[in-house]
PDB file of C-alpha atoms in Angstrom:
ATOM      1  CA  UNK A   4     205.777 -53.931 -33.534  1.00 67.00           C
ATOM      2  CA  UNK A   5     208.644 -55.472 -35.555  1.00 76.00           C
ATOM      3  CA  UNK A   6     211.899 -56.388 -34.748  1.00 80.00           C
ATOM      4  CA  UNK A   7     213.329 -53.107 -36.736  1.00 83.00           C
ATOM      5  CA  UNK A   8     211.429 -51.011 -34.074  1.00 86.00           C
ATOM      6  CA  UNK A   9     212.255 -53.077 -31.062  1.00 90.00           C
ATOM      7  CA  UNK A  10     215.564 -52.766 -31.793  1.00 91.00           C
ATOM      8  CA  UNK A  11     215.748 -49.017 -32.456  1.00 90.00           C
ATOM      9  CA  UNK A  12     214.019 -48.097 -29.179  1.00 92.00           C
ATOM     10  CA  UNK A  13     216.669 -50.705 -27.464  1.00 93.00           C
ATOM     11  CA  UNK A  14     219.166 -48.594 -28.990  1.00 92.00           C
ATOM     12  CA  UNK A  15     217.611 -45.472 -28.422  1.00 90.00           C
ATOM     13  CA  UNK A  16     217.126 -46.171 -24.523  1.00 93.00           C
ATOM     14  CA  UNK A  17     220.726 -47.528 -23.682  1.00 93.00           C
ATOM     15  CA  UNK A  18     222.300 -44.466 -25.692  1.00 88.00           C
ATOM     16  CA  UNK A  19     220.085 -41.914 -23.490  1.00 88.00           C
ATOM     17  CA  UNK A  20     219.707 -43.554 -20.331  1.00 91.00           C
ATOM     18  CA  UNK A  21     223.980 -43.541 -20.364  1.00 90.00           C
ATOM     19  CA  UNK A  22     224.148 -40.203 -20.741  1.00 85.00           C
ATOM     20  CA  UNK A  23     221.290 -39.632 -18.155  1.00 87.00           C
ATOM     21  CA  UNK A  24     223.729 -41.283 -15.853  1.00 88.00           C
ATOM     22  CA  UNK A  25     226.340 -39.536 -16.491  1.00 87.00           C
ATOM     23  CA  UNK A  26     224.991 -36.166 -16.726  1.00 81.00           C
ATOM     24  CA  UNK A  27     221.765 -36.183 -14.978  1.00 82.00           C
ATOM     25  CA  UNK A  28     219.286 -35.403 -17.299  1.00 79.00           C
ATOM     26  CA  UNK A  29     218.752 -35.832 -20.934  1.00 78.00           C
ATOM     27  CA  UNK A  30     216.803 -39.356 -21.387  1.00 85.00           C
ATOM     28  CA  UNK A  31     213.876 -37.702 -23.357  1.00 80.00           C
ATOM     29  CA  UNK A  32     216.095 -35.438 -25.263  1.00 76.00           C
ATOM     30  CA  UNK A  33     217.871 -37.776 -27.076  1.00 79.00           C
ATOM     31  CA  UNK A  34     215.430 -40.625 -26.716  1.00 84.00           C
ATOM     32  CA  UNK A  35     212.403 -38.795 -28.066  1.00 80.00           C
ATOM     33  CA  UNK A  36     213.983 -37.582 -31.832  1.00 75.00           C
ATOM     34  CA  UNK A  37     216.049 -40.461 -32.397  1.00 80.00           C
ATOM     35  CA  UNK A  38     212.558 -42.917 -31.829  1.00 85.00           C
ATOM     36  CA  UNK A  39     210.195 -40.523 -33.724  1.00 78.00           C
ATOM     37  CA  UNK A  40     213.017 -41.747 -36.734  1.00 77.00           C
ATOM     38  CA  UNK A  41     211.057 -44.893 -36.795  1.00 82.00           C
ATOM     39  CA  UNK A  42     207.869 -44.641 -34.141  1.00 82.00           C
ATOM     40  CA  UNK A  43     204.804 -41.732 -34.630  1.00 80.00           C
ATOM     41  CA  UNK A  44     205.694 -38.711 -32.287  1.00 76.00           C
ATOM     42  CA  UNK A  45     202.803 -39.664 -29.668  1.00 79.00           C
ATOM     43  CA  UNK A  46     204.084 -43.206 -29.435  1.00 85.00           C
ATOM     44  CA  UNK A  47     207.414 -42.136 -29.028  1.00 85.00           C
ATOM     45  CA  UNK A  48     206.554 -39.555 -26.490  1.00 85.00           C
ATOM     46  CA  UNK A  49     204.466 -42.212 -24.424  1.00 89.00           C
ATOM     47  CA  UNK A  50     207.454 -44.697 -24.712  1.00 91.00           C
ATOM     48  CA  UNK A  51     209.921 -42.226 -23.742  1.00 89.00           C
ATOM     49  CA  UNK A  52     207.665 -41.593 -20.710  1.00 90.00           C
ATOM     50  CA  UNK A  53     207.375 -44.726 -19.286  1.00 94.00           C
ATOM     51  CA  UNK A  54     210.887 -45.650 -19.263  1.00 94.00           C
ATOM     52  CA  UNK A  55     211.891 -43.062 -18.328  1.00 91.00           C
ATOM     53  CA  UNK A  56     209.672 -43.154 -15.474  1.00 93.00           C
ATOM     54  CA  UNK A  57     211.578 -46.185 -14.655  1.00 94.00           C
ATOM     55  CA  UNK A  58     214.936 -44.796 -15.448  1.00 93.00           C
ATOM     56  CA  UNK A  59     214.624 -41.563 -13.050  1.00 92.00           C
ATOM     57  CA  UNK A  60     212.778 -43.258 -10.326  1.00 94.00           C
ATOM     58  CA  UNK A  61     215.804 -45.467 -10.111  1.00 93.00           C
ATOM     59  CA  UNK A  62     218.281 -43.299 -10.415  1.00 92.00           C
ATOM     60  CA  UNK A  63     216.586 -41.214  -8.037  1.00 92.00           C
ATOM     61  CA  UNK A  64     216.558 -43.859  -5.049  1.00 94.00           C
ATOM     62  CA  UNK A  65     220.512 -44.788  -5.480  1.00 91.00           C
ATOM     63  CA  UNK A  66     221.219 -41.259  -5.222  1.00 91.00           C
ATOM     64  CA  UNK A  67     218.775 -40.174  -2.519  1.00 91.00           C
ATOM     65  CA  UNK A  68     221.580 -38.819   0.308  1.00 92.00           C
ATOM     66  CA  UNK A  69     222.466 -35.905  -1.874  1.00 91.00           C
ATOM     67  CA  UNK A  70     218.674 -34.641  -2.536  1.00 94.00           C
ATOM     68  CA  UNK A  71     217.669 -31.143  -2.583  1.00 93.00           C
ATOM     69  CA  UNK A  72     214.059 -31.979  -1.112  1.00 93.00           C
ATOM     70  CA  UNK A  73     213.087 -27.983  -0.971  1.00 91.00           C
ATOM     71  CA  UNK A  74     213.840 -27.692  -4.716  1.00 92.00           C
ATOM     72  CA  UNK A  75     211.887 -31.331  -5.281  1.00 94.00           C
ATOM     73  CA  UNK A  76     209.169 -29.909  -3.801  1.00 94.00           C
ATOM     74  CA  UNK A  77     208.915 -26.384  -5.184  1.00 94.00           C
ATOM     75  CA  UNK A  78     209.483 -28.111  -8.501  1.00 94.00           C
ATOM     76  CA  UNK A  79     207.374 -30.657  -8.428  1.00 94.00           C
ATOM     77  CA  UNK A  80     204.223 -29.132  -7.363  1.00 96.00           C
ATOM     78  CA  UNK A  81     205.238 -26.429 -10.910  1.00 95.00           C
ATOM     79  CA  UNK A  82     205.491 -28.942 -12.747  1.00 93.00           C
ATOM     80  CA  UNK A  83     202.178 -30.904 -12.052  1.00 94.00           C
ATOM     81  CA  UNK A  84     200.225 -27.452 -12.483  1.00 95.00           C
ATOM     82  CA  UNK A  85     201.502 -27.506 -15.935  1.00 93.00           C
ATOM     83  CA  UNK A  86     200.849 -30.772 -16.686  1.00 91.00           C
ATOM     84  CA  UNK A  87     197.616 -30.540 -17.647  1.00 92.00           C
ATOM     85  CA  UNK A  88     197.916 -27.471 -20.207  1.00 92.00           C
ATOM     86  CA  UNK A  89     200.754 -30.039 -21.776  1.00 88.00           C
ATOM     87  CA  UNK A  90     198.126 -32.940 -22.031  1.00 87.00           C
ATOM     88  CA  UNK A  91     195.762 -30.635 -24.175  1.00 89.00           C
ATOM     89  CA  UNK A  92     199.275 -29.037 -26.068  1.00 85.00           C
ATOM     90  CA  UNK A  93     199.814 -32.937 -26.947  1.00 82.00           C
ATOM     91  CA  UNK A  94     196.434 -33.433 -28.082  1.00 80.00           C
ATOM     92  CA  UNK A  95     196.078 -30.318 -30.379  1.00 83.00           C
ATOM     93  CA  UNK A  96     199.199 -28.809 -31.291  1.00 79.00           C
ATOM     94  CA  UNK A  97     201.275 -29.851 -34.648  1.00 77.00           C
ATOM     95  CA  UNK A  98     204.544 -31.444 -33.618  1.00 69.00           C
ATOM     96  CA  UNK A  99     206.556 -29.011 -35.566  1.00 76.00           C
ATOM     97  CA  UNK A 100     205.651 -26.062 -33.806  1.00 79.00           C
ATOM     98  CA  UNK A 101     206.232 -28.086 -30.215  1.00 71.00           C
ATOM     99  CA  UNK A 102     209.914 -28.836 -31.431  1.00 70.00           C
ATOM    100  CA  UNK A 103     210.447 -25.168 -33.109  1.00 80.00           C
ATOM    101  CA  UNK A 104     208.955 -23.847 -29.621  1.00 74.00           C
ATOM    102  CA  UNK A 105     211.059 -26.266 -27.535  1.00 70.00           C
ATOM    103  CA  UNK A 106     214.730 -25.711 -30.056  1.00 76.00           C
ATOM    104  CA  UNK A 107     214.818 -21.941 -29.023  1.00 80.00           C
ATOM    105  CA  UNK A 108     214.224 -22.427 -25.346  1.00 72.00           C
ATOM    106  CA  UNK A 109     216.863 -24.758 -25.454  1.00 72.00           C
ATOM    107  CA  UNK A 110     219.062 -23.063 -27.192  1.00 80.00           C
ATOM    108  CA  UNK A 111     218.545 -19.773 -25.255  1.00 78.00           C
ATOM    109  CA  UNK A 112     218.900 -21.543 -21.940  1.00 71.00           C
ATOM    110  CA  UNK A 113     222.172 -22.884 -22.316  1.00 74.00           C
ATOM    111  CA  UNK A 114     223.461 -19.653 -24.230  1.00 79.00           C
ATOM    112  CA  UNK A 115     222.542 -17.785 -20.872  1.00 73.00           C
ATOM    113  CA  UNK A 116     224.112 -20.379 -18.753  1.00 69.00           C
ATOM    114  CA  UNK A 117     227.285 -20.061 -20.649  1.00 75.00           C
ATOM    115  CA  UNK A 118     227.486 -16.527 -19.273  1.00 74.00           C
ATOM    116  CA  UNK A 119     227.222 -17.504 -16.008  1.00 68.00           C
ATOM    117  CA  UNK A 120     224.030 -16.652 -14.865  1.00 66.00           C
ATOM    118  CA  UNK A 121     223.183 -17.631 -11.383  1.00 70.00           C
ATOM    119  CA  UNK A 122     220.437 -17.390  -8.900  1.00 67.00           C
ATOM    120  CA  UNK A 123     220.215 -16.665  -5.501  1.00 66.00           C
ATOM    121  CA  UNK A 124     219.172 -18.779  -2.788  1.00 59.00           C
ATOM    122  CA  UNK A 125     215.942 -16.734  -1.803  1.00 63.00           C
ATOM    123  CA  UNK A 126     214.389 -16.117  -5.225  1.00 65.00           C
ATOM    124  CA  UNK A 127     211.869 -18.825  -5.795  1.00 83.00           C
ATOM    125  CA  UNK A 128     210.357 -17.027  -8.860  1.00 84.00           C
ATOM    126  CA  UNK A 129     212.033 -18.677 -11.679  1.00 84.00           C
ATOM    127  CA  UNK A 130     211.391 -21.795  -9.909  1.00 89.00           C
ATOM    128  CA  UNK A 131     207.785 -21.640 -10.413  1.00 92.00           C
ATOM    129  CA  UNK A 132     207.459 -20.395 -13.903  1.00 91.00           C
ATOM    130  CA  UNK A 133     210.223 -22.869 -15.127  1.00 89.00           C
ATOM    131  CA  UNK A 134     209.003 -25.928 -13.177  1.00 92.00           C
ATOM    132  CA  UNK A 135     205.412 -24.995 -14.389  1.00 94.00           C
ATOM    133  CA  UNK A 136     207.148 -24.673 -17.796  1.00 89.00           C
ATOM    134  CA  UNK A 137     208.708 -28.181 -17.325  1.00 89.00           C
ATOM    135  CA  UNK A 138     205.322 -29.575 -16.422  1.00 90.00           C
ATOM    136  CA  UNK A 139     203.642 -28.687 -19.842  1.00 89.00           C
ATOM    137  CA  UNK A 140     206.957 -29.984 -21.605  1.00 84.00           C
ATOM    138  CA  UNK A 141     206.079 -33.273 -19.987  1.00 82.00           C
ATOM    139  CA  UNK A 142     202.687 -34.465 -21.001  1.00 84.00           C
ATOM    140  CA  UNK A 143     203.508 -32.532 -24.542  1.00 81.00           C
ATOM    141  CA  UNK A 144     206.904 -33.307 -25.651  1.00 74.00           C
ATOM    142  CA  UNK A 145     208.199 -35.525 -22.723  1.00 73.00           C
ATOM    143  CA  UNK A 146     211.281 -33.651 -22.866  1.00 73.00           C
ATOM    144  CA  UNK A 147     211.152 -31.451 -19.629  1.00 79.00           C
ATOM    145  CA  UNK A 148     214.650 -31.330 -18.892  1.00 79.00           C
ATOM    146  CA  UNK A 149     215.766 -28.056 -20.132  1.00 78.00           C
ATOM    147  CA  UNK A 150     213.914 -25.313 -17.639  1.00 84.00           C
ATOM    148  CA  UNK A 151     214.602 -27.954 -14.302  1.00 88.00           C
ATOM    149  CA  UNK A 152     218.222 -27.795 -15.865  1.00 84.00           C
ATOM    150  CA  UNK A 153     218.636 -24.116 -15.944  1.00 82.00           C
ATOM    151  CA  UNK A 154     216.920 -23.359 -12.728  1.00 88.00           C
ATOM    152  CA  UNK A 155     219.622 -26.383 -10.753  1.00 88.00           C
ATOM    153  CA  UNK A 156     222.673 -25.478 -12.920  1.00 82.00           C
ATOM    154  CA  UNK A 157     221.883 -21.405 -12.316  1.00 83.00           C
ATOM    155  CA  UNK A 158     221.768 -22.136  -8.385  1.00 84.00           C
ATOM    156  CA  UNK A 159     225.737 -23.857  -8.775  1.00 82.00           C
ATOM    157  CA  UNK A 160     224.532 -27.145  -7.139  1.00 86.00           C
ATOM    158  CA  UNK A 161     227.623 -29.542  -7.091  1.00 87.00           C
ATOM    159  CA  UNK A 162     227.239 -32.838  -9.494  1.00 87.00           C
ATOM    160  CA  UNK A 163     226.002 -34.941  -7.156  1.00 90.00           C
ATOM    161  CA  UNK A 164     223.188 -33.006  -5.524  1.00 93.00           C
ATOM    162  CA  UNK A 165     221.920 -31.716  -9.174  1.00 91.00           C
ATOM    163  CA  UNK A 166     221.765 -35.289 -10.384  1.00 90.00           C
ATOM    164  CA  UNK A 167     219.957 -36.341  -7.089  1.00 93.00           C
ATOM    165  CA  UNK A 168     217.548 -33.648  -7.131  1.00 94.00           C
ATOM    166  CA  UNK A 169     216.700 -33.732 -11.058  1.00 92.00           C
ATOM    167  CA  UNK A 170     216.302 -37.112 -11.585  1.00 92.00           C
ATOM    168  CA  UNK A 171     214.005 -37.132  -8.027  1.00 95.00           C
ATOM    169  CA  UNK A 172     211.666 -34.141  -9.758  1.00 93.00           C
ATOM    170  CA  UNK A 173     211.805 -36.193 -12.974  1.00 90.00           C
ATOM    171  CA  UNK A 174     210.716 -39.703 -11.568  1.00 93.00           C
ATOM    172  CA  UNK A 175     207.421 -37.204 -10.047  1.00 92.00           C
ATOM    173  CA  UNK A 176     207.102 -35.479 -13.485  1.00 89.00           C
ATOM    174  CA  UNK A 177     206.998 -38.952 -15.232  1.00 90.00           C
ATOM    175  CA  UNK A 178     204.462 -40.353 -13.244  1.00 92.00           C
ATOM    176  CA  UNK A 179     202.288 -37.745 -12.812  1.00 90.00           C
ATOM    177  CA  UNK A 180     202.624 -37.907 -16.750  1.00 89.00           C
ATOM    178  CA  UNK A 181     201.955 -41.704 -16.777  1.00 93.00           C
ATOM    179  CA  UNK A 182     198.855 -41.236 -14.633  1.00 92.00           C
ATOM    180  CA  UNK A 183     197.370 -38.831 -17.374  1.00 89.00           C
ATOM    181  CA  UNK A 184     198.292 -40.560 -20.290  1.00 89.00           C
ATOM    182  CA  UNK A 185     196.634 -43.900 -18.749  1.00 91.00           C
ATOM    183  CA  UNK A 186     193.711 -41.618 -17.942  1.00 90.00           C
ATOM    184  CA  UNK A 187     193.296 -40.451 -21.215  1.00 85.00           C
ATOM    185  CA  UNK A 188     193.996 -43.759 -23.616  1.00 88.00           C
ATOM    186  CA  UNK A 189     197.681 -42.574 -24.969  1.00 84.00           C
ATOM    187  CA  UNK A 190     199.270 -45.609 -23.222  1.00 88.00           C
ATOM    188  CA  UNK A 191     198.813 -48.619 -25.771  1.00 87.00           C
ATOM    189  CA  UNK A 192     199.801 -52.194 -25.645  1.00 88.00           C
ATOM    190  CA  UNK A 193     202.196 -51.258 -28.799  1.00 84.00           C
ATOM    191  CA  UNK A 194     203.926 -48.406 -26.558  1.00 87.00           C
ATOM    192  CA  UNK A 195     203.792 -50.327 -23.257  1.00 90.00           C
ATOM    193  CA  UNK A 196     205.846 -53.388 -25.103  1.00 90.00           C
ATOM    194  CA  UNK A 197     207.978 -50.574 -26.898  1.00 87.00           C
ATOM    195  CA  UNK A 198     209.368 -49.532 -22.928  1.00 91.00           C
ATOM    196  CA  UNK A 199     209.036 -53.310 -22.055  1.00 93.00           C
ATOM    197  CA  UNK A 200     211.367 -54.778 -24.085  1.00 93.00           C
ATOM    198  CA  UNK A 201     213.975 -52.315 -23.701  1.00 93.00           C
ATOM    199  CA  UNK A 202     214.630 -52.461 -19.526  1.00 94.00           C
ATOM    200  CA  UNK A 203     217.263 -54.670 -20.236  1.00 95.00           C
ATOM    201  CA  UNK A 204     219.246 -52.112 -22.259  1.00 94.00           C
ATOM    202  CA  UNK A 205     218.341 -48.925 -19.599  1.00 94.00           C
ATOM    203  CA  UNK A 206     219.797 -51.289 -16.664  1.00 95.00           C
ATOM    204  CA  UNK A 207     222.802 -52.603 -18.458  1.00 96.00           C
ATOM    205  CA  UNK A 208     223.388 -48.967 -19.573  1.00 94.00           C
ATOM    206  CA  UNK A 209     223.046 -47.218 -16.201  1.00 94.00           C
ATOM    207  CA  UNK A 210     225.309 -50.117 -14.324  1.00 94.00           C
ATOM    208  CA  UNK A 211     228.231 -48.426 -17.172  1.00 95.00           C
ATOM    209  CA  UNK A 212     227.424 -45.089 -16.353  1.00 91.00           C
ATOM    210  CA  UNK A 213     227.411 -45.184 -12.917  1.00 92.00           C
ATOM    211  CA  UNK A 214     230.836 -47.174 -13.089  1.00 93.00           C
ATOM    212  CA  UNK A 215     232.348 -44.030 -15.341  1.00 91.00           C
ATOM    213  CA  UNK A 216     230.629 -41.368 -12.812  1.00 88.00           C
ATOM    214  CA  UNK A 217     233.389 -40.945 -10.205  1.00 88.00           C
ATOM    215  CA  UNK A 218     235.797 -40.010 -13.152  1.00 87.00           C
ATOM    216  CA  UNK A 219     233.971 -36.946 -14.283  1.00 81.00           C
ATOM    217  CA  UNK A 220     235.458 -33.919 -12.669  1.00 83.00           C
ATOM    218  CA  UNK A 221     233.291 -30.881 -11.951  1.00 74.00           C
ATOM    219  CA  UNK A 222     233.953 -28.617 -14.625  1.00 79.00           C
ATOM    220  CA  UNK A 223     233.856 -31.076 -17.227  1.00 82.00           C
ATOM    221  CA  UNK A 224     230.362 -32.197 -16.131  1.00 79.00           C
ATOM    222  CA  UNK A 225     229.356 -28.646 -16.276  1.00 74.00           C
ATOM    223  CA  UNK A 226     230.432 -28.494 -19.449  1.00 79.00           C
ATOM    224  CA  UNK A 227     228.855 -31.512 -20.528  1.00 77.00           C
ATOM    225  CA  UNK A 228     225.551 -30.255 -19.595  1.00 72.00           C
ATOM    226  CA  UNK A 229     225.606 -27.522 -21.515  1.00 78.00           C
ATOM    227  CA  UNK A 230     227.055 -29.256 -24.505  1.00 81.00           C
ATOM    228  CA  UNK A 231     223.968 -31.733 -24.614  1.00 74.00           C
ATOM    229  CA  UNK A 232     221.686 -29.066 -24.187  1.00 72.00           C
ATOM    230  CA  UNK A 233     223.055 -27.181 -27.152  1.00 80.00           C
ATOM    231  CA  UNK A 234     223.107 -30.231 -29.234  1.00 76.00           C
ATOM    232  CA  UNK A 235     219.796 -31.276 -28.052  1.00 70.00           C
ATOM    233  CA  UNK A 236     217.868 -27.795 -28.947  1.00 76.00           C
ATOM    234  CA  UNK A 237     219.880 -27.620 -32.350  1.00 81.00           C
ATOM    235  CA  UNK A 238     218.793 -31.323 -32.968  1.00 73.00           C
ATOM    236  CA  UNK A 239     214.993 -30.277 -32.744  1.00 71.00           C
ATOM    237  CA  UNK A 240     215.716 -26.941 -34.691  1.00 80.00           C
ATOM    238  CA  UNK A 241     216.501 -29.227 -37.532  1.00 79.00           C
ATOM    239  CA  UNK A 242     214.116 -31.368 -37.620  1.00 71.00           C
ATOM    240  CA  UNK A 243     211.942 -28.777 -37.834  1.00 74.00           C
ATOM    241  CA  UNK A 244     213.287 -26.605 -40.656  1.00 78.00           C
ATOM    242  CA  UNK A 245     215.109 -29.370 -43.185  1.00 69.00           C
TER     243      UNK A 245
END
């Protein structure tokens, strides 16, 4: 790996895992397109993976006393049902249809968030079929944000317990991932030294995230998560299509 590449996916982290911090979710959304700019898709999936494995779990234990552990567990158990369907999406499905595929969900999701759609306490349904959703998203794209986001920011939870509670399902999701990359031979020396070398960056750049937190009001995080997400699926619908 040469330095070009080291420092692109040093970049690449600290940019996303800043906005994770602020926002909750979005390491693999921005990290994944930006390092497929200079990495192959699988190795930039499979570095994405394992730092962010790293990123979540940690963000997940500082912010443990605002947890939603029913939706955690709901969620998680979706998510590692579709996690195997992902593994074999990875292995045999063209990247261009994955991003196409995953652009319009995006997309879609945050348009109907938008108009305030909501969900109410005792319907678990979308929970499933989203988290299961997420799962596949995973082990195929490692972007598995968008249907966890929809199904927390649809059920209002305040900023606090949706970043708790995501990034808790996430650091699951990652390592569940992990486990069946490893058990497969996707995990490399190249991509393990990829997420290696850039922990410095992902600490340095959640310590300044977590500083700016307390500053973001409410609304404007609400709004902030559906401005990524937009930005995110239109970033994939591009790549795609120019």
């Amino acid at each position: 790996m040469g330095g070009t590449e080291i420092f692109w996916i040093i970049s690449c982290v600290a940019v996303a895992a800043f906005a994770q911090s602020i926002a909750g979710f979005g390491f693999g959304l921005l990290a994944v397109p930006m390092m497929q700019l200079v990495l192959d898709p699988h190795d930039a999936i499979v570095v994405s993976t394992l730092i962010g494995a790293v990123s979540t779990t940690s963000q997940a234990l500082l912010d443990r006393k605002s947890v939603d552990k029913a939706s955690v567990k709901r969620l998680t158990i979706a998510s590692y049902i579709g996690m195997p369907f992902g593994l074999l999406v990875f292995v045999f499905v063209s990247d261009s249809v994955l991003r196409l595929t995953l652009g319009v969900v995006v997309v879609l999701a945050a348009v109907v968030l938008s108009r305030g759609f909501t969900l109410k306490d005792g319907s678990h349904y979308f929970d499933w079929v989203l988290g299961m959703m997420s799962g596949v998203l995973a082990t195929s794209t490692s972007t598995n944000g968008p249907p966890i986001v929809f199904v927390l920011q649809a059920r209002k939870m305040s900023p606090p317990e949706f970043r708790s509670t995501i990034n808790t399902i996430f650091s699951f999701a990652n390592l569940g991932a992990i486990a069946l990359f490893l058990s497969t031979g996707k995990v490399t020396m190249h991509s393990f030294y990829g997420a290696l070398v850039a922990l410095p960056a992902l600490f340095l750049a959640l310590r300044i995230g977590y500083a700016i937190r307390p500053r973001v009001s409410a609304d404007f995080f609400r709004k902030l998560v559906l401005i990524m997400l937009v930005m995110s699926g239109v970033s994939l619908l591009l790549k795609v299509l120019l």
